[in-house]
DNA sequence: TTTTTTGCAAAACCTTTGCAGTTGG
DNA sequence: CCAACTGCAAAGGTTTTGCAAAAAA
């Protein structure tokens, strides 16, 4: 979960494309690395390193999952987000066109097209001069249901 | 750093008011607790538990700082935010009218009046049905200076 | 006195690192 | 073959917990 300069996203939609990207970078498609990529492709949503390792049936221990996630993130194939106080969640950069919203009451996590938040980004820029990014620290708040609950007495 | 239901903010501007709030809640104004409150009042901006403990010259060890921050947060006097990958930062709820923006490139943290982000919140609500809150996970992105840098080749 | 709070020690939790051995290309 | 990668073990940084001793009211 390096903080370092984020590489431009490298979108892949299947294992073959991922394998090509790995080899193009001079990397090797090891058992552990393939397993992590398969897990991410299968998940289709942000998952923790532990969830990945658990689903790997021993093909790679947690530490190797972390090392591969880091390496793949440096390559631009993987991104991670921070949701509440829990562990970091990882996803393929292929899904980069989505951004997430997290409900702090019920824990729900919704995905929206990144462009849907462009107007919000523009308002933040007008108000504070910041180019907001929601792809690392998603928007936290209350989902429609929970917002309704706290509005009603 | 309990996640639990956030209490309504309890704004205090000096130690006396804080002491009253503590006693009104049936708590005691111990040396450690007073020291933590003084540190927060003096800081006037979000600081880590470790920074607080370091400035206390032994009046309370880190573990007591954490316990008091938790207790004070449950009471509504203190809030914490998450900035990047670092430790949580604590501040008095009195400063709740400010929200923060964090630059992921240079680490700068700017405070803005919370109302300045109301339009952005409205846009997020329109786009995703979420009532966004920036008071726990601040807006992350690029400050004006760093955004300019990455725009220029 | 009585209940709260302290502070040490130890653990929990997530993530990273050192290093010797393994493996993909 | 040999650099890249693994996996164990051990550590890192942050936060929490158990518990007996101390202190506020």
mmCIF file of C-alpha atoms (C1' of nucleotides) in Angstrom:
data_model
loop_
_atom_site.group_PDB
_atom_site.id
_atom_site.type_symbol
_atom_site.label_atom_id
_atom_site.label_comp_id
_atom_site.label_asym_id
_atom_site.label_seq_id
_atom_site.Cartn_x
_atom_site.Cartn_y
_atom_site.Cartn_z
ATOM 1 C CA UNK A 1 0.000 0.000 0.000
ATOM 2 C CA UNK A 2 2.737 2.354 -0.996
ATOM 3 C CA UNK A 3 1.787 6.031 -0.979
ATOM 4 C CA UNK A 4 4.249 6.941 -3.729
ATOM 5 C CA UNK A 5 3.409 8.598 -7.056
ATOM 6 C CA UNK A 6 0.403 6.848 -8.503
ATOM 7 C CA UNK A 7 1.074 5.378 -11.913
ATOM 8 C CA UNK A 8 -1.424 6.075 -14.650
ATOM 9 C CA UNK A 9 -4.086 3.379 -14.529
ATOM 10 C CA UNK A 10 -3.482 0.287 -16.657
ATOM 11 C CA UNK A 11 -6.854 -1.193 -17.487
ATOM 12 C CA UNK A 12 -7.121 -4.933 -18.072
ATOM 13 C CA UNK A 13 -10.247 -7.039 -18.294
ATOM 14 C CA UNK A 14 -8.911 -10.579 -18.147
ATOM 15 C CA UNK A 15 -5.946 -12.606 -17.020
ATOM 16 C CA UNK A 16 -4.300 -12.619 -20.442
ATOM 17 C CA UNK A 17 -4.188 -8.863 -20.628
ATOM 18 C CA UNK A 18 -2.941 -8.711 -17.083
ATOM 19 C CA UNK A 19 -0.234 -11.260 -17.890
ATOM 20 C CA UNK A 20 0.881 -9.208 -20.869
ATOM 21 C CA UNK A 21 1.099 -6.083 -18.727
ATOM 22 C CA UNK A 22 3.098 -7.955 -16.105
ATOM 23 C CA UNK A 23 5.569 -9.316 -18.640
ATOM 24 C CA UNK A 24 5.802 -6.011 -20.488
ATOM 25 C CA UNK A 25 7.012 -4.546 -17.210
ATOM 26 C CA UNK A 26 9.702 -7.196 -16.920
ATOM 27 C CA UNK A 27 7.793 -9.039 -14.224
ATOM 28 C CA UNK A 28 7.033 -12.733 -13.905
ATOM 29 C CA UNK A 29 3.652 -14.319 -13.784
ATOM 30 C CA UNK A 30 4.210 -16.483 -10.730
ATOM 31 C CA UNK A 31 1.645 -18.686 -9.084
ATOM 32 C CA UNK A 32 1.074 -16.160 -6.324
ATOM 33 C CA UNK A 33 0.807 -13.230 -8.699
ATOM 34 C CA UNK A 34 -1.599 -15.024 -11.001
ATOM 35 C CA UNK A 35 -3.711 -16.055 -8.009
ATOM 36 C CA UNK A 36 -3.954 -12.452 -6.798
ATOM 37 C CA UNK A 37 -4.901 -11.215 -10.256
ATOM 38 C CA UNK A 38 -7.530 -13.928 -10.606
ATOM 39 C CA UNK A 39 -8.960 -13.027 -7.232
ATOM 40 C CA UNK A 40 -9.212 -9.356 -8.185
ATOM 41 C CA UNK A 41 -10.772 -10.180 -11.554
ATOM 42 C CA UNK A 42 -13.272 -12.467 -9.875
ATOM 43 C CA UNK A 43 -14.125 -10.037 -7.085
ATOM 44 C CA UNK A 44 -15.056 -7.158 -9.361
ATOM 45 C CA UNK A 45 -15.199 -4.889 -6.336
ATOM 46 C CA UNK A 46 -12.718 -3.650 -3.742
ATOM 47 C CA UNK A 47 -11.538 -6.406 -1.425
ATOM 48 C CA UNK A 48 -9.040 -6.580 1.420
ATOM 49 C CA UNK A 49 -5.704 -8.367 1.201
ATOM 50 C CA UNK A 50 -6.985 -10.808 3.795
ATOM 51 C CA UNK A 51 -10.111 -11.583 1.792
ATOM 52 C CA UNK A 52 -7.925 -12.280 -1.206
ATOM 53 C CA UNK A 53 -5.555 -14.510 0.737
ATOM 54 C CA UNK A 54 -8.462 -16.404 2.293
ATOM 55 C CA UNK A 55 -9.920 -17.147 -1.124
ATOM 56 C CA UNK A 56 -6.638 -18.445 -2.451
ATOM 57 C CA UNK A 57 -6.707 -21.778 -0.657
ATOM 58 C CA UNK A 58 -3.054 -21.599 0.235
ATOM 59 C CA UNK A 59 -1.802 -20.619 -3.212
ATOM 60 C CA UNK A 60 -0.229 -17.582 -1.533
ATOM 61 C CA UNK A 61 0.095 -16.417 2.082
ATOM 62 C CA UNK A 62 -1.048 -12.981 3.164
ATOM 63 C CA UNK A 63 2.441 -11.546 2.991
ATOM 64 C CA UNK A 64 2.788 -12.495 -0.670
ATOM 65 C CA UNK A 65 -0.634 -11.081 -1.396
ATOM 66 C CA UNK A 66 0.517 -7.771 0.072
ATOM 67 C CA UNK A 67 3.745 -7.835 -1.881
ATOM 68 C CA UNK A 68 1.959 -8.539 -5.127
ATOM 69 C CA UNK A 69 -0.701 -5.932 -4.515
ATOM 70 C CA UNK A 70 2.028 -3.370 -3.887
ATOM 71 C CA UNK A 71 3.910 -4.389 -7.001
ATOM 72 C CA UNK A 72 0.785 -4.419 -9.156
ATOM 73 C CA UNK A 73 -0.203 -1.041 -7.799
ATOM 74 C CA UNK A 74 3.180 0.402 -8.702
ATOM 75 C CA UNK A 75 2.647 -1.003 -12.162
ATOM 76 C CA UNK A 76 -0.711 0.753 -12.389
ATOM 77 C CA UNK A 77 -2.818 -2.384 -12.569
ATOM 78 C CA UNK A 78 -4.186 -2.121 -9.040
ATOM 79 C CA UNK A 79 -5.518 0.646 -6.811
ATOM 80 C CA UNK A 80 -6.472 0.713 -3.164
ATOM 81 C CA UNK A 81 -9.018 2.735 -1.252
ATOM 82 C CA UNK A 82 -9.599 3.436 2.432
ATOM 83 C CA UNK A 83 -13.012 2.692 3.806
ATOM 84 C CA UNK A 84 -13.715 3.669 7.397
ATOM 85 C CA UNK A 85 -11.353 2.310 10.024
ATOM 86 C CA UNK A 86 -10.893 -1.068 8.383
ATOM 87 C CA UNK A 87 -8.137 -2.549 6.279
ATOM 88 C CA UNK A 88 -7.377 -1.120 2.871
ATOM 89 C CA UNK A 89 -9.403 -2.452 -0.048
ATOM 90 C CA UNK A 90 -7.849 -3.305 -3.388
ATOM 91 C CA UNK A 91 -9.315 -3.367 -6.871
ATOM 92 C CA UNK A 92 -8.161 -3.520 -10.461
ATOM 93 C CA UNK A 93 -7.473 -0.182 -12.090
ATOM 94 C CA UNK A 94 -9.764 -1.411 -14.840
ATOM 95 C CA UNK A 95 -12.640 -0.331 -12.665
ATOM 96 C CA UNK A 96 -11.147 3.125 -12.295
ATOM 97 C CA UNK A 97 -14.097 4.738 -13.969
ATOM 98 C CA UNK A 98 -16.023 4.042 -10.779
ATOM 99 C CA UNK A 99 -15.734 5.953 -7.561
ATOM 100 C CA UNK A 100 -17.168 4.881 -4.260
ATOM 101 C CA UNK A 101 -19.379 6.325 -1.550
ATOM 102 C CA UNK A 102 -19.356 4.830 1.916
ATOM 103 C CA UNK A 103 -22.174 5.055 4.433
ATOM 104 C CA UNK A 104 -20.746 5.637 7.896
ATOM 105 C CA UNK A 105 -23.912 4.411 9.546
ATOM 106 C CA UNK A 106 -24.735 1.140 7.763
ATOM 107 C CA UNK A 107 -21.449 0.481 6.016
ATOM 108 C CA UNK A 108 -22.981 0.320 2.538
ATOM 109 C CA UNK A 109 -20.593 1.054 -0.287
ATOM 110 C CA UNK A 110 -21.995 2.326 -3.589
ATOM 111 C CA UNK A 111 -20.167 2.749 -6.853
ATOM 112 C CA UNK A 112 -20.906 5.605 -9.220
ATOM 113 C CA UNK A 113 -19.429 6.564 -12.539
ATOM 114 C CA UNK A 114 -16.522 8.864 -11.763
ATOM 115 C CA UNK A 115 -18.008 11.532 -14.004
ATOM 116 C CA UNK A 116 -21.071 11.692 -11.812
ATOM 117 C CA UNK A 117 -18.924 13.483 -9.241
ATOM 118 C CA UNK A 118 -17.377 15.983 -11.624
ATOM 119 C CA UNK A 119 -19.773 18.749 -10.627
ATOM 120 C CA UNK A 120 -18.934 18.153 -6.980
ATOM 121 C CA UNK A 121 -15.256 18.307 -7.830
ATOM 122 C CA UNK A 122 -15.840 21.578 -9.645
ATOM 123 C CA UNK A 123 -17.610 23.026 -6.603
ATOM 124 C CA UNK A 124 -14.771 21.959 -4.348
ATOM 125 C CA UNK A 125 -12.313 23.592 -6.689
ATOM 126 C CA UNK A 126 -14.313 26.819 -6.685
ATOM 127 C CA UNK A 127 -14.622 26.772 -2.903
ATOM 128 C CA UNK A 128 -11.131 25.715 -1.898
ATOM 129 C CA UNK A 129 -8.878 25.583 -4.932
ATOM 130 C CA UNK A 130 -8.348 21.853 -4.537
ATOM 131 C CA UNK A 131 -8.596 19.279 -7.280
ATOM 132 C CA UNK A 132 -10.499 16.703 -5.257
ATOM 133 C CA UNK A 133 -9.926 13.008 -5.875
ATOM 134 C CA UNK A 134 -12.322 10.413 -4.552
ATOM 135 C CA UNK A 135 -10.411 7.426 -5.897
ATOM 136 C CA UNK A 136 -8.203 6.905 -2.863
ATOM 137 C CA UNK A 137 -10.312 8.249 -0.025
ATOM 138 C CA UNK A 138 -13.896 7.690 -1.146
ATOM 139 C CA UNK A 139 -16.696 10.028 -0.151
ATOM 140 C CA UNK A 140 -17.908 9.125 3.334
ATOM 141 C CA UNK A 141 -21.317 10.143 4.627
ATOM 142 C CA UNK A 142 -24.827 8.821 4.921
ATOM 143 C CA UNK A 143 -26.595 6.795 2.271
ATOM 144 C CA UNK A 144 -30.104 7.841 1.268
ATOM 145 C CA UNK A 145 -31.708 5.370 3.662
ATOM 146 C CA UNK A 146 -29.642 6.307 6.677
ATOM 147 C CA UNK A 147 -29.894 10.033 5.938
ATOM 148 C CA UNK A 148 -33.675 9.630 5.976
ATOM 149 C CA UNK A 149 -33.528 7.854 9.317
ATOM 150 C CA UNK A 150 -31.578 10.606 11.034
ATOM 151 C CA UNK A 151 -33.825 13.277 9.508
ATOM 152 C CA UNK A 152 -36.968 11.631 10.865
ATOM 153 C CA UNK A 153 -37.343 11.919 14.673
ATOM 154 C CA UNK B 1 -10.857 6.282 18.015
ATOM 155 C CA UNK B 2 -14.152 4.557 18.444
ATOM 156 C CA UNK B 3 -16.309 4.438 15.306
ATOM 157 C CA UNK B 4 -19.563 4.377 17.255
ATOM 158 C CA UNK B 5 -22.436 6.863 16.887
ATOM 159 C CA UNK B 6 -20.951 10.326 16.880
ATOM 160 C CA UNK B 7 -22.311 12.512 19.628
ATOM 161 C CA UNK B 8 -23.487 15.978 18.699
ATOM 162 C CA UNK B 9 -20.523 18.337 18.905
ATOM 163 C CA UNK B 10 -19.951 20.058 22.215
ATOM 164 C CA UNK B 11 -18.138 23.298 21.526
ATOM 165 C CA UNK B 12 -15.847 24.703 24.207
ATOM 166 C CA UNK B 13 -13.360 27.510 23.864
ATOM 167 C CA UNK B 14 -11.367 27.261 27.063
ATOM 168 C CA UNK B 15 -10.398 24.884 29.823
ATOM 169 C CA UNK B 16 -13.132 26.066 32.178
ATOM 170 C CA UNK B 17 -15.881 25.275 29.708
ATOM 171 C CA UNK B 18 -14.269 21.938 28.977
ATOM 172 C CA UNK B 19 -14.056 21.191 32.691
ATOM 173 C CA UNK B 20 -17.728 21.978 33.105
ATOM 174 C CA UNK B 21 -18.642 19.671 30.231
ATOM 175 C CA UNK B 22 -16.505 16.903 31.696
ATOM 176 C CA UNK B 23 -18.101 17.203 35.135
ATOM 177 C CA UNK B 24 -21.601 17.579 33.709
ATOM 178 C CA UNK B 25 -21.055 14.175 32.126
ATOM 179 C CA UNK B 26 -20.075 12.693 35.479
ATOM 180 C CA UNK B 27 -16.411 12.577 34.534
ATOM 181 C CA UNK B 28 -13.412 13.690 36.501
ATOM 182 C CA UNK B 29 -10.931 16.348 35.555
ATOM 183 C CA UNK B 30 -7.760 14.403 36.180
ATOM 184 C CA UNK B 31 -4.247 15.562 35.481
ATOM 185 C CA UNK B 32 -4.046 13.500 32.318
ATOM 186 C CA UNK B 33 -7.422 14.634 31.056
ATOM 187 C CA UNK B 34 -6.701 18.280 31.721
ATOM 188 C CA UNK B 35 -3.348 17.943 30.006
ATOM 189 C CA UNK B 36 -4.961 16.467 26.899
ATOM 190 C CA UNK B 37 -7.576 19.208 26.811
ATOM 191 C CA UNK B 38 -4.933 21.895 27.234
ATOM 192 C CA UNK B 39 -2.911 20.384 24.429
ATOM 193 C CA UNK B 40 -5.906 20.390 22.103
ATOM 194 C CA UNK B 41 -6.823 23.944 23.038
ATOM 195 C CA UNK B 42 -3.251 25.054 22.462
ATOM 196 C CA UNK B 43 -2.864 23.206 19.174
ATOM 197 C CA UNK B 44 -5.883 24.765 17.494
ATOM 198 C CA UNK B 45 -5.518 22.269 14.661
ATOM 199 C CA UNK B 46 -5.717 18.506 14.292
ATOM 200 C CA UNK B 47 -2.840 16.710 16.020
ATOM 201 C CA UNK B 48 -1.941 13.073 16.540
ATOM 202 C CA UNK B 49 -2.141 11.296 19.869
ATOM 203 C CA UNK B 50 1.613 10.961 19.786
ATOM 204 C CA UNK B 51 2.121 14.680 19.208
ATOM 205 C CA UNK B 52 -0.108 15.362 22.185
ATOM 206 C CA UNK B 53 1.720 12.890 24.410
ATOM 207 C CA UNK B 54 5.093 14.272 23.359
ATOM 208 C CA UNK B 55 4.054 17.776 24.327
ATOM 209 C CA UNK B 56 2.869 16.702 27.732
ATOM 210 C CA UNK B 57 6.302 16.262 29.284
ATOM 211 C CA UNK B 58 5.305 13.079 31.052
ATOM 212 C CA UNK B 59 2.015 14.340 32.452
ATOM 213 C CA UNK B 60 0.369 11.412 30.669
ATOM 214 C CA UNK B 61 1.680 8.471 28.640
ATOM 215 C CA UNK B 62 0.427 7.745 25.134
ATOM 216 C CA UNK B 63 -2.002 5.114 26.327
ATOM 217 C CA UNK B 64 -3.746 7.587 28.621
ATOM 218 C CA UNK B 65 -3.842 10.152 25.856
ATOM 219 C CA UNK B 66 -5.657 7.612 23.684
ATOM 220 C CA UNK B 67 -8.081 6.720 26.444
ATOM 221 C CA UNK B 68 -8.893 10.330 27.123
ATOM 222 C CA UNK B 69 -9.279 11.187 23.473
ATOM 223 C CA UNK B 70 -11.726 8.293 23.108
ATOM 224 C CA UNK B 71 -13.650 9.337 26.180
ATOM 225 C CA UNK B 72 -13.755 12.980 25.147
ATOM 226 C CA UNK B 73 -14.853 11.994 21.668
ATOM 227 C CA UNK B 74 -17.724 9.950 23.075
ATOM 228 C CA UNK B 75 -18.680 12.981 25.070
ATOM 229 C CA UNK B 76 -18.742 15.098 21.929
ATOM 230 C CA UNK B 77 -15.864 17.381 22.861
ATOM 231 C CA UNK B 78 -13.330 15.869 20.488
ATOM 232 C CA UNK B 79 -13.349 14.665 16.898
ATOM 233 C CA UNK B 80 -10.781 12.821 14.843
ATOM 234 C CA UNK B 81 -9.995 12.819 11.143
ATOM 235 C CA UNK B 82 -7.998 10.555 8.863
ATOM 236 C CA UNK B 83 -5.306 12.124 6.765
ATOM 237 C CA UNK B 84 -3.549 9.932 4.240
ATOM 238 C CA UNK B 85 -1.918 6.789 5.596
ATOM 239 C CA UNK B 86 -0.785 8.375 8.836
ATOM 240 C CA UNK B 87 -2.075 8.223 12.379
ATOM 241 C CA UNK B 88 -5.458 9.719 13.193
ATOM 242 C CA UNK B 89 -5.553 13.424 14.031
ATOM 243 C CA UNK B 90 -7.608 14.818 16.883
ATOM 244 C CA UNK B 91 -9.143 18.231 17.386
ATOM 245 C CA UNK B 92 -11.723 19.899 19.563
ATOM 246 C CA UNK B 93 -15.300 19.738 18.297
ATOM 247 C CA UNK B 94 -15.304 23.514 18.757
ATOM 248 C CA UNK B 95 -13.408 23.680 15.512
ATOM 249 C CA UNK B 96 -16.186 21.742 13.824
ATOM 250 C CA UNK B 97 -17.102 24.667 11.636
ATOM 251 C CA UNK B 98 -13.926 23.947 9.713
ATOM 252 C CA UNK B 99 -13.411 21.121 7.302
ATOM 253 C CA UNK B 100 -10.094 20.071 5.868
ATOM 254 C CA UNK B 101 -8.592 19.415 2.476
ATOM 255 C CA UNK B 102 -5.456 17.343 2.151
ATOM 256 C CA UNK B 103 -2.991 17.482 -0.711
ATOM 257 C CA UNK B 104 -1.841 13.982 -1.588
ATOM 258 C CA UNK B 105 1.237 15.286 -3.301
ATOM 259 C CA UNK B 106 2.731 17.793 -0.876
ATOM 260 C CA UNK B 107 0.847 16.899 2.287
ATOM 261 C CA UNK B 108 -0.568 20.394 2.808
ATOM 262 C CA UNK B 109 -3.723 20.520 4.882
ATOM 263 C CA UNK B 110 -6.049 23.507 4.432
ATOM 264 C CA UNK B 111 -9.041 24.397 6.544
ATOM 265 C CA UNK B 112 -12.149 25.914 5.040
ATOM 266 C CA UNK B 113 -15.424 26.994 6.564
ATOM 267 C CA UNK B 114 -17.669 23.945 6.455
ATOM 268 C CA UNK B 115 -20.306 25.920 4.592
ATOM 269 C CA UNK B 116 -17.879 26.495 1.753
ATOM 270 C CA UNK B 117 -18.382 22.843 0.830
ATOM 271 C CA UNK B 118 -22.167 22.880 0.977
ATOM 272 C CA UNK B 119 -22.538 23.221 -2.777
ATOM 273 C CA UNK B 120 -20.237 20.273 -3.285
ATOM 274 C CA UNK B 121 -22.297 18.269 -0.804
ATOM 275 C CA UNK B 122 -25.433 19.221 -2.723
ATOM 276 C CA UNK B 123 -23.882 18.036 -5.982
ATOM 277 C CA UNK B 124 -22.877 14.742 -4.412
ATOM 278 C CA UNK B 125 -26.394 14.301 -3.123
ATOM 279 C CA UNK B 126 -27.824 14.982 -6.557
ATOM 280 C CA UNK B 127 -25.381 12.606 -8.192
ATOM 281 C CA UNK B 128 -25.395 9.724 -5.741
ATOM 282 C CA UNK B 129 -28.051 10.261 -3.088
ATOM 283 C CA UNK B 130 -25.428 10.456 -0.362
ATOM 284 C CA UNK B 131 -25.224 13.084 2.333
ATOM 285 C CA UNK B 132 -21.484 13.562 2.158
ATOM 286 C CA UNK B 133 -19.523 14.385 5.290
ATOM 287 C CA UNK B 134 -16.001 15.704 5.112
ATOM 288 C CA UNK B 135 -15.507 15.943 8.864
ATOM 289 C CA UNK B 136 -14.159 12.429 9.386
ATOM 290 C CA UNK B 137 -12.519 11.660 6.059
ATOM 291 C CA UNK B 138 -11.446 15.042 4.701
ATOM 292 C CA UNK B 139 -11.341 15.775 1.002
ATOM 293 C CA UNK B 140 -8.134 14.407 -0.473
ATOM 294 C CA UNK B 141 -6.715 15.627 -3.754
ATOM 295 C CA UNK B 142 -4.256 18.145 -5.105
ATOM 296 C CA UNK B 143 -3.787 21.644 -3.751
ATOM 297 C CA UNK B 144 -3.734 24.523 -6.221
ATOM 298 C CA UNK B 145 0.037 24.532 -6.433
ATOM 299 C CA UNK B 146 0.426 20.799 -6.987
ATOM 300 C CA UNK B 147 -2.486 20.668 -9.427
ATOM 301 C CA UNK B 148 -0.728 23.335 -11.464
ATOM 302 C CA UNK B 149 2.475 21.315 -11.458
ATOM 303 C CA UNK B 150 0.875 18.164 -12.811
ATOM 304 C CA UNK B 151 -1.010 20.176 -15.434
ATOM 305 C CA UNK B 152 2.212 21.742 -16.724
ATOM 306 C CA UNK B 153 4.473 19.312 -18.612
ATOM 307 C "C1'" DT C 1 -15.149 5.875 50.673
ATOM 308 C "C1'" DT C 2 -16.432 4.790 46.266
ATOM 309 C "C1'" DT C 3 -16.104 4.997 41.611
ATOM 310 C "C1'" DT C 4 -13.370 6.670 38.048
ATOM 311 C "C1'" DT C 5 -9.091 6.861 36.021
ATOM 312 C "C1'" DT C 6 -4.347 5.726 35.607
ATOM 313 C "C1'" DG C 7 -0.300 3.395 33.770
ATOM 314 C "C1'" DC C 8 2.262 -0.639 32.986
ATOM 315 C "C1'" DA C 9 2.488 -4.559 30.228
ATOM 316 C "C1'" DA C 10 0.796 -7.045 26.760
ATOM 317 C "C1'" DA C 11 -1.982 -7.734 22.936
ATOM 318 C "C1'" DA C 12 -4.488 -6.699 18.599
ATOM 319 C "C1'" DC C 13 -4.537 -5.186 14.066
ATOM 320 C "C1'" DC C 14 -2.779 -4.139 9.545
ATOM 321 C "C1'" DT C 15 1.313 -3.869 6.893
ATOM 322 C "C1'" DT C 16 6.274 -4.117 5.864
ATOM 323 C "C1'" DT C 17 11.049 -6.038 5.876
ATOM 324 C "C1'" DG C 18 15.236 -9.287 6.104
ATOM 325 C "C1'" DC C 19 16.804 -13.148 4.270
ATOM 326 C "C1'" DA C 20 17.579 -17.783 2.591
ATOM 327 C "C1'" DG C 21 15.589 -20.688 -0.560
ATOM 328 C "C1'" DT C 22 12.686 -21.384 -4.888
ATOM 329 C "C1'" DT C 23 11.227 -20.638 -9.543
ATOM 330 C "C1'" DG C 24 9.948 -18.603 -13.943
ATOM 331 C "C1'" DG C 25 11.740 -17.398 -18.305
ATOM 332 C "C1'" DC D 1 21.399 -20.077 -15.383
ATOM 333 C "C1'" DC D 2 20.110 -16.091 -12.608
ATOM 334 C "C1'" DA D 3 17.397 -12.198 -11.543
ATOM 335 C "C1'" DA D 4 12.793 -12.085 -9.815
ATOM 336 C "C1'" DC D 5 9.986 -13.893 -6.568
ATOM 337 C "C1'" DT D 6 8.475 -16.581 -2.515
ATOM 338 C "C1'" DG D 7 7.461 -17.517 2.258
ATOM 339 C "C1'" DC D 8 8.817 -17.808 6.881
ATOM 340 C "C1'" DA D 9 9.773 -15.200 10.787
ATOM 341 C "C1'" DA D 10 10.114 -11.166 12.791
ATOM 342 C "C1'" DA D 11 9.370 -6.459 13.073
ATOM 343 C "C1'" DG D 12 6.943 -1.953 12.220
ATOM 344 C "C1'" DG D 13 3.402 1.655 13.480
ATOM 345 C "C1'" DT D 14 -1.030 2.637 15.512
ATOM 346 C "C1'" DT D 15 -4.555 1.618 18.731
ATOM 347 C "C1'" DT D 16 -6.781 -1.297 22.290
ATOM 348 C "C1'" DT D 17 -7.338 -4.150 26.542
ATOM 349 C "C1'" DG D 18 -6.606 -6.427 31.294
ATOM 350 C "C1'" DC D 19 -5.702 -5.400 35.657
ATOM 351 C "C1'" DA D 20 -3.922 -3.784 40.002
ATOM 352 C "C1'" DA D 21 -2.692 0.626 41.973
ATOM 353 C "C1'" DA D 22 -3.763 5.585 42.420
ATOM 354 C "C1'" DA D 23 -6.585 9.557 42.801
ATOM 355 C "C1'" DA D 24 -10.766 12.590 42.207
ATOM 356 C "C1'" DA D 25 -15.063 13.774 44.211
#
